[in-house]
mmCIF file of C-alpha atoms in Angstrom:
data_model
loop_
_atom_site.group_PDB
_atom_site.id
_atom_site.type_symbol
_atom_site.label_atom_id
_atom_site.label_comp_id
_atom_site.label_asym_id
_atom_site.label_seq_id
_atom_site.Cartn_x
_atom_site.Cartn_y
_atom_site.Cartn_z
ATOM 1 C CA MET A 1134 9.718 -35.310 7.223
ATOM 2 C CA THR A 1135 6.695 -36.094 5.081
ATOM 3 C CA THR A 1136 6.033 -34.359 1.770
ATOM 4 C CA ARG A 1137 2.693 -33.086 3.056
ATOM 5 C CA LYS A 1138 4.446 -31.645 6.040
ATOM 6 C CA VAL A 1139 7.057 -29.886 3.964
ATOM 7 C CA TYR A 1140 4.115 -28.551 1.893
ATOM 8 C CA ALA A 1141 2.386 -27.291 4.968
ATOM 9 C CA GLU A 1142 5.641 -25.408 6.066
ATOM 10 C CA GLU A 1143 6.167 -23.970 2.722
ATOM 11 C CA LEU A 1144 2.724 -22.518 2.874
ATOM 12 C CA ASN A 1145 3.174 -21.225 6.410
ATOM 13 C CA GLU A 1146 6.312 -19.638 5.459
ATOM 14 C CA LEU A 1147 4.722 -18.087 2.480
ATOM 15 C CA ALA A 1148 2.186 -16.252 4.808
ATOM 16 C CA LEU A 1149 4.938 -15.362 7.236
ATOM 17 C CA GLU A 1150 6.876 -13.639 4.358
ATOM 18 C CA VAL A 1151 3.879 -11.705 3.237
ATOM 19 C CA SER A 1152 3.225 -10.588 6.736
ATOM 20 C CA LYS A 1153 6.832 -9.249 6.980
ATOM 21 C CA MET A 1154 6.425 -7.360 3.652
ATOM 22 C CA GLY A 1155 3.156 -5.735 5.047
ATOM 23 C CA GLY A 1156 4.966 -4.817 8.321
ATOM 24 C CA GLN A 1157 7.687 -3.074 6.201
ATOM 25 C CA LEU A 1158 4.978 -1.248 4.325
ATOM 26 C CA GLU A 1159 3.228 -0.062 7.572
ATOM 27 C CA HIS A 1160 6.740 1.112 8.655
ATOM 28 C CA MET A 1161 7.167 3.115 5.560
ATOM 29 C CA ILE A 1162 3.664 4.717 5.779
ATOM 30 C CA ASP A 1163 4.426 5.865 9.364
ATOM 31 C CA GLU A 1164 7.833 7.436 8.012
ATOM 32 C CA VAL A 1165 5.966 9.299 5.111
ATOM 33 C CA SER A 1166 3.600 10.758 7.653
ATOM 34 C CA GLU A 1167 6.555 12.019 9.803
ATOM 35 C CA ALA A 1168 8.598 13.202 6.984
ATOM 36 C CA LEU A 1169 5.654 15.222 5.933
ATOM 37 C CA LYS A 1170 4.847 16.781 9.210
ATOM 38 C CA ASN A 1171 8.515 17.697 9.777
ATOM 39 C CA MET A 1172 9.407 18.368 6.118
ATOM 40 C CA ASP A 1173 12.460 15.967 6.932
ATOM 41 C CA SER A 1174 14.549 15.508 3.754
ATOM 42 C CA LYS A 1175 16.705 12.810 5.495
ATOM 43 C CA LEU A 1176 13.874 10.649 6.259
ATOM 44 C CA ALA A 1177 12.361 11.173 2.784
ATOM 45 C CA GLU A 1178 15.745 9.956 1.395
ATOM 46 C CA LYS A 1179 15.665 7.043 3.739
ATOM 47 C CA ILE A 1180 12.078 5.988 2.547
ATOM 48 C CA MET A 1181 13.200 5.976 -1.081
ATOM 49 C CA LYS A 1182 16.089 3.648 -0.216
ATOM 50 C CA GLU A 1183 13.692 1.505 1.680
ATOM 51 C CA ASP A 1184 11.531 0.917 -1.339
ATOM 52 C CA ASP A 1185 14.421 -1.400 -2.615
ATOM 53 C CA ILE A 1186 13.807 -3.656 0.516
ATOM 54 C CA VAL A 1187 10.119 -3.963 -0.555
ATOM 55 C CA ASP A 1188 11.133 -4.901 -3.979
ATOM 56 C CA ASP A 1189 13.508 -7.547 -2.843
ATOM 57 C CA MET A 1190 10.877 -9.019 -0.666
ATOM 58 C CA GLU A 1191 8.452 -9.123 -3.521
ATOM 59 C CA ARG A 1192 10.865 -11.082 -5.668
ATOM 60 C CA LYS A 1193 11.600 -13.455 -2.935
ATOM 61 C CA ILE A 1194 7.869 -14.214 -2.353
ATOM 62 C CA GLU A 1195 7.486 -14.463 -6.217
ATOM 63 C CA LYS A 1196 10.141 -17.115 -6.359
ATOM 64 C CA ALA A 1197 8.758 -19.136 -3.420
ATOM 65 C CA CYS A 1198 5.267 -19.193 -5.138
ATOM 66 C CA ILE A 1199 6.706 -20.369 -8.360
ATOM 67 C CA ARG A 1200 8.683 -23.078 -6.487
ATOM 68 C CA ILE A 1201 5.599 -24.240 -4.710
ATOM 69 C CA VAL A 1202 3.498 -24.446 -7.939
ATOM 70 C CA ALA A 1203 6.264 -26.331 -9.707
ATOM 71 C CA LYS A 1204 7.024 -28.804 -6.956
ATOM 72 C CA GLN A 1205 3.573 -29.282 -5.153
ATOM 73 C CA GLN A 1206 1.072 -28.681 -7.967
ATOM 74 C CA PRO A 1207 -1.341 -27.164 -5.545
ATOM 75 C CA VAL A 1208 -5.171 -27.423 -6.164
ATOM 76 C CA ALA A 1209 -8.390 -25.718 -4.931
ATOM 77 C CA THR A 1210 -7.814 -23.456 -1.842
ATOM 78 C CA ASP A 1211 -4.074 -23.785 -1.825
ATOM 79 C CA LEU A 1212 -3.827 -22.803 -5.566
ATOM 80 C CA ARG A 1213 -6.160 -19.859 -4.956
ATOM 81 C CA ARG A 1214 -3.825 -18.692 -2.065
ATOM 82 C CA VAL A 1215 -0.537 -19.194 -4.026
ATOM 83 C CA THR A 1216 -1.727 -17.347 -7.141
ATOM 84 C CA SER A 1217 -3.435 -14.524 -5.209
ATOM 85 C CA VAL A 1218 -0.303 -14.083 -3.132
ATOM 86 C CA MET A 1219 1.598 -13.245 -6.532
ATOM 87 C CA ARG A 1220 -0.993 -10.613 -7.239
ATOM 88 C CA LEU A 1221 -1.353 -9.084 -3.870
ATOM 89 C CA ILE A 1222 2.360 -8.553 -3.224
ATOM 90 C CA SER A 1223 2.346 -6.534 -6.418
ATOM 91 C CA ASP A 1224 -0.150 -4.138 -4.827
ATOM 92 C CA ILE A 1225 1.954 -4.009 -1.674
ATOM 93 C CA GLU A 1226 4.986 -3.186 -3.860
ATOM 94 C CA ARG A 1227 2.913 -0.495 -5.630
ATOM 95 C CA VAL A 1228 1.987 1.134 -2.183
ATOM 96 C CA ALA A 1229 5.500 1.236 -1.270
ATOM 97 C CA ASP A 1230 6.439 2.677 -4.630
ATOM 98 C CA HIS A 1231 3.975 5.688 -3.791
ATOM 99 C CA CYS A 1232 5.632 6.161 -0.590
ATOM 100 C CA SER A 1233 8.809 6.775 -2.435
ATOM 101 C CA ASP A 1234 7.165 9.002 -4.867
ATOM 102 C CA ILE A 1235 5.720 11.209 -2.080
ATOM 103 C CA SER A 1236 9.202 11.315 -0.592
ATOM 104 C CA GLU A 1237 10.498 12.771 -3.929
ATOM 105 C CA TYR A 1238 7.861 15.520 -3.828
ATOM 106 C CA ILE A 1239 8.920 16.272 -0.025
ATOM 107 C CA LEU A 1240 12.369 16.985 -1.389
ATOM 108 C CA GLU A 1241 11.017 19.184 -4.134
ATOM 109 C CA ILE A 1242 8.991 21.123 -1.635
ATOM 110 C CA ASN A 1243 11.879 21.649 0.678
ATOM 111 C CA GLU A 1244 13.751 23.400 -2.275
ATOM 112 C CA ASP A 1245 11.217 26.181 -1.991
ATOM 113 C CA THR A 1246 9.795 28.197 1.046
ATOM 114 C CA PRO A 1247 8.097 25.540 2.907
ATOM 115 C CA VAL A 1248 4.464 25.584 3.233
ATOM 116 C CA LYS A 1249 2.636 23.312 5.702
ATOM 117 C CA ALA A 1250 0.906 20.241 4.324
ATOM 118 C CA PRO A 1251 -2.889 20.196 4.490
ATOM 119 C CA GLU A 1252 -3.937 18.893 7.965
ATOM 120 C CA MET A 1253 -6.525 16.580 6.539
ATOM 121 C CA LEU A 1254 -3.774 14.722 4.526
ATOM 122 C CA PHE A 1255 -2.463 13.285 7.769
ATOM 123 C CA THR A 1256 -5.831 11.884 8.767
ATOM 124 C CA MET A 1257 -6.039 10.506 5.191
ATOM 125 C CA LEU A 1258 -2.630 8.851 5.673
ATOM 126 C CA GLU A 1259 -3.543 7.403 9.087
ATOM 127 C CA ASP A 1260 -6.722 5.870 7.438
ATOM 128 C CA VAL A 1261 -4.683 4.443 4.698
ATOM 129 C CA LYS A 1262 -2.336 3.009 7.148
ATOM 130 C CA LYS A 1263 -5.204 1.302 8.855
ATOM 131 C CA MET A 1264 -6.243 -0.148 5.591
ATOM 132 C CA ALA A 1265 -2.882 -1.570 5.022
ATOM 133 C CA VAL A 1266 -2.766 -3.185 8.466
ATOM 134 C CA ASP A 1267 -6.256 -4.637 8.056
ATOM 135 C CA THR A 1268 -5.518 -6.055 4.641
ATOM 136 C CA ILE A 1269 -2.517 -7.864 5.819
ATOM 137 C CA ASP A 1270 -4.452 -9.036 9.014
ATOM 138 C CA SER A 1271 -7.240 -10.210 6.888
ATOM 139 C CA PHE A 1272 -4.809 -12.212 4.781
ATOM 140 C CA VAL A 1273 -3.119 -13.882 7.800
ATOM 141 C CA GLU A 1274 -6.348 -14.465 9.735
ATOM 142 C CA GLU A 1275 -8.350 -15.198 6.772
ATOM 143 C CA ASP A 1276 -10.912 -12.772 7.893
ATOM 144 C CA LEU A 1277 -13.432 -12.082 5.234
ATOM 145 C CA GLU A 1278 -15.286 -9.313 7.187
ATOM 146 C CA LYS A 1279 -12.140 -7.411 7.736
ATOM 147 C CA SER A 1280 -11.231 -7.617 4.036
ATOM 148 C CA LYS A 1281 -14.715 -6.393 3.216
ATOM 149 C CA ARG A 1282 -14.282 -3.451 5.683
ATOM 150 C CA VAL A 1283 -11.164 -2.569 3.926
ATOM 151 C CA ALA A 1284 -12.781 -2.453 0.547
ATOM 152 C CA GLY A 1285 -15.619 -0.397 2.014
ATOM 153 C CA SER A 1286 -13.139 2.245 3.252
ATOM 154 C CA ASP A 1287 -12.054 3.359 -0.251
ATOM 155 C CA ASP A 1288 -15.030 5.816 -0.595
ATOM 156 C CA LYS A 1289 -13.930 7.549 2.487
ATOM 157 C CA ILE A 1290 -10.325 8.141 1.130
ATOM 158 C CA ASP A 1291 -11.817 9.350 -2.276
ATOM 159 C CA ASN A 1292 -13.827 11.860 -0.187
ATOM 160 C CA TYR A 1293 -10.613 13.028 1.580
ATOM 161 C CA PHE A 1294 -8.919 13.548 -1.805
ATOM 162 C CA LEU A 1295 -11.689 15.712 -3.204
ATOM 163 C CA GLN A 1296 -11.759 17.919 -0.115
ATOM 164 C CA ILE A 1297 -8.056 18.445 0.107
ATOM 165 C CA LYS A 1298 -8.096 19.008 -3.844
ATOM 166 C CA ASP A 1299 -10.661 21.915 -3.380
ATOM 167 C CA ASN A 1300 -8.804 23.403 -0.431
ATOM 168 C CA LEU A 1301 -5.608 23.304 -2.306
ATOM 169 C CA CYS A 1302 -7.165 24.907 -5.409
ATOM 170 C CA LYS A 1303 -8.552 27.760 -3.110
ATOM 171 C CA SER A 1304 -4.997 28.189 -1.673
ATOM 172 C CA MET A 1305 -3.447 28.478 -5.175
ATOM 173 C CA HIS A 1306 -5.961 31.210 -6.004
ATOM 174 C CA GLU A 1307 -5.157 33.101 -2.750
ATOM 175 C CA ASP A 1308 -1.503 32.506 -2.616
ATOM 176 C CA ILE A 1309 -0.112 32.400 -6.115
ATOM 177 C CA GLU A 1310 3.418 32.797 -4.670
ATOM 178 C CA HIS A 1311 3.402 29.062 -3.644
ATOM 179 C CA ILE A 1312 1.417 27.582 -6.500
ATOM 180 C CA LYS A 1313 3.938 24.917 -7.305
ATOM 181 C CA THR A 1314 4.116 23.764 -3.669
ATOM 182 C CA TYR A 1315 0.241 23.448 -3.599
ATOM 183 C CA VAL A 1316 0.496 21.425 -6.827
ATOM 184 C CA ASP A 1317 3.049 19.106 -5.146
ATOM 185 C CA TYR A 1318 0.678 18.564 -2.388
ATOM 186 C CA LEU A 1319 -1.999 17.841 -4.778
ATOM 187 C CA MET A 1320 0.181 15.043 -6.352
ATOM 188 C CA ILE A 1321 1.051 13.694 -2.903
ATOM 189 C CA THR A 1322 -2.626 13.443 -2.105
ATOM 190 C CA LYS A 1323 -3.336 11.629 -5.259
ATOM 191 C CA TYR A 1324 -0.556 9.183 -4.469
ATOM 192 C CA VAL A 1325 -2.282 8.673 -0.912
ATOM 193 C CA GLU A 1326 -5.556 7.945 -2.722
ATOM 194 C CA ARG A 1327 -3.878 5.499 -4.972
ATOM 195 C CA MET A 1328 -2.347 3.686 -2.064
ATOM 196 C CA ALA A 1329 -5.929 3.087 -0.784
ATOM 197 C CA ASP A 1330 -6.985 1.783 -4.179
ATOM 198 C CA HIS A 1331 -4.158 -0.830 -4.000
ATOM 199 C CA CYS A 1332 -5.147 -1.794 -0.402
ATOM 200 C CA THR A 1333 -8.718 -2.294 -1.664
ATOM 201 C CA ASN A 1334 -7.181 -4.494 -4.428
ATOM 202 C CA ILE A 1335 -5.346 -6.610 -1.856
ATOM 203 C CA ALA A 1336 -8.476 -6.988 0.346
ATOM 204 C CA GLU A 1337 -10.364 -8.200 -2.795
ATOM 205 C CA TRP A 1338 -7.737 -10.877 -3.495
ATOM 206 C CA VAL A 1339 -7.924 -11.999 0.177
ATOM 207 C CA SER A 1340 -11.770 -12.299 -0.325
ATOM 208 C CA PHE A 1341 -11.086 -14.475 -3.239
ATOM 209 C CA ILE A 1342 -8.695 -16.704 -1.292
ATOM 210 C CA ILE A 1343 -11.358 -17.118 1.346
ATOM 211 C CA THR A 1344 -14.495 -17.531 -0.873
ATOM 212 C CA GLY A 1345 -13.058 -18.817 -4.175
ATOM 213 C CA ASP A 1346 -15.666 -16.350 -5.911
ATOM 214 C CA LEU A 1347 -13.607 -14.972 -8.974
ATOM 215 C CA ASP A 1348 -16.581 -13.738 -10.830
ATOM 216 C CA GLN A 1349 -17.411 -11.404 -7.831
ATOM 217 C CA TYR A 1350 -13.749 -10.077 -7.600
ATOM 218 C CA MET A 1351 -13.600 -9.550 -11.494
ATOM 219 C CA ASN A 1352 -16.988 -7.869 -11.679
ATOM 220 C CA SER A 1353 -16.298 -5.508 -8.667
#
C-alpha cells in the first residue's frame, strides 16, 4: 500500500471517529430529554456514566490527530482539517459534560417533591439536538451552508433561555415552596444554552476547514 493511500485512509478513519463521537452525543441528548420528561433517576445515572465514553473517544481522536501530524506532516486543507478536529472534539466533549451536569440536577430534583420541567425546555433540547446533528453532518459532508445554519440557530436558543428564565422567575414568586427546584431547572436551561454555544463553535470550525478563513472565525 502506498504512503499516500495510507494517509488518505487515516484521514477517512479520523472523519469516521468524529462521526461516531457525534452519534454518541446525539444519543445522550435524546436520553437527557427522556430523563427530564420522566424524571428518571436511573437513566440520569446512565447518562453520567456515558460521559466517560465520550471522554475516551476524545482521547482516541486526539492521539490519532497527533500521530497524523507527526508522521504525515499535513499541509493546507489537510492541516486545517486535522488541527480543527482537535478543537471541535473538545466542544463535542463539553456538550456531553453538560448532559452529565443536567443529569446531576435531575437526581437533585427527584430528592424533593417533583415539579414538571418547563414544556419549552423540551423544544429547546430538540432544537439543540438538531444543531448537534447538523454540525456533525456538515463536517462529514463538508457542507458550508449547513454549518452556517447551525451558527445562525444560536440566537433562537438564547431566546428560549430568556423566556424560560422569565417563566421560572414567575413560578418562584408564585410557588415559594419549590423555589429550589425552579432554580435547578434554571441551571438545566443554562446548560442547554451552553450546549448550543458549543455546537456553534463546532460549526465555525467546520467553516474554517472548508474555507480556510481563520480571520473570519477569530473575529466572529
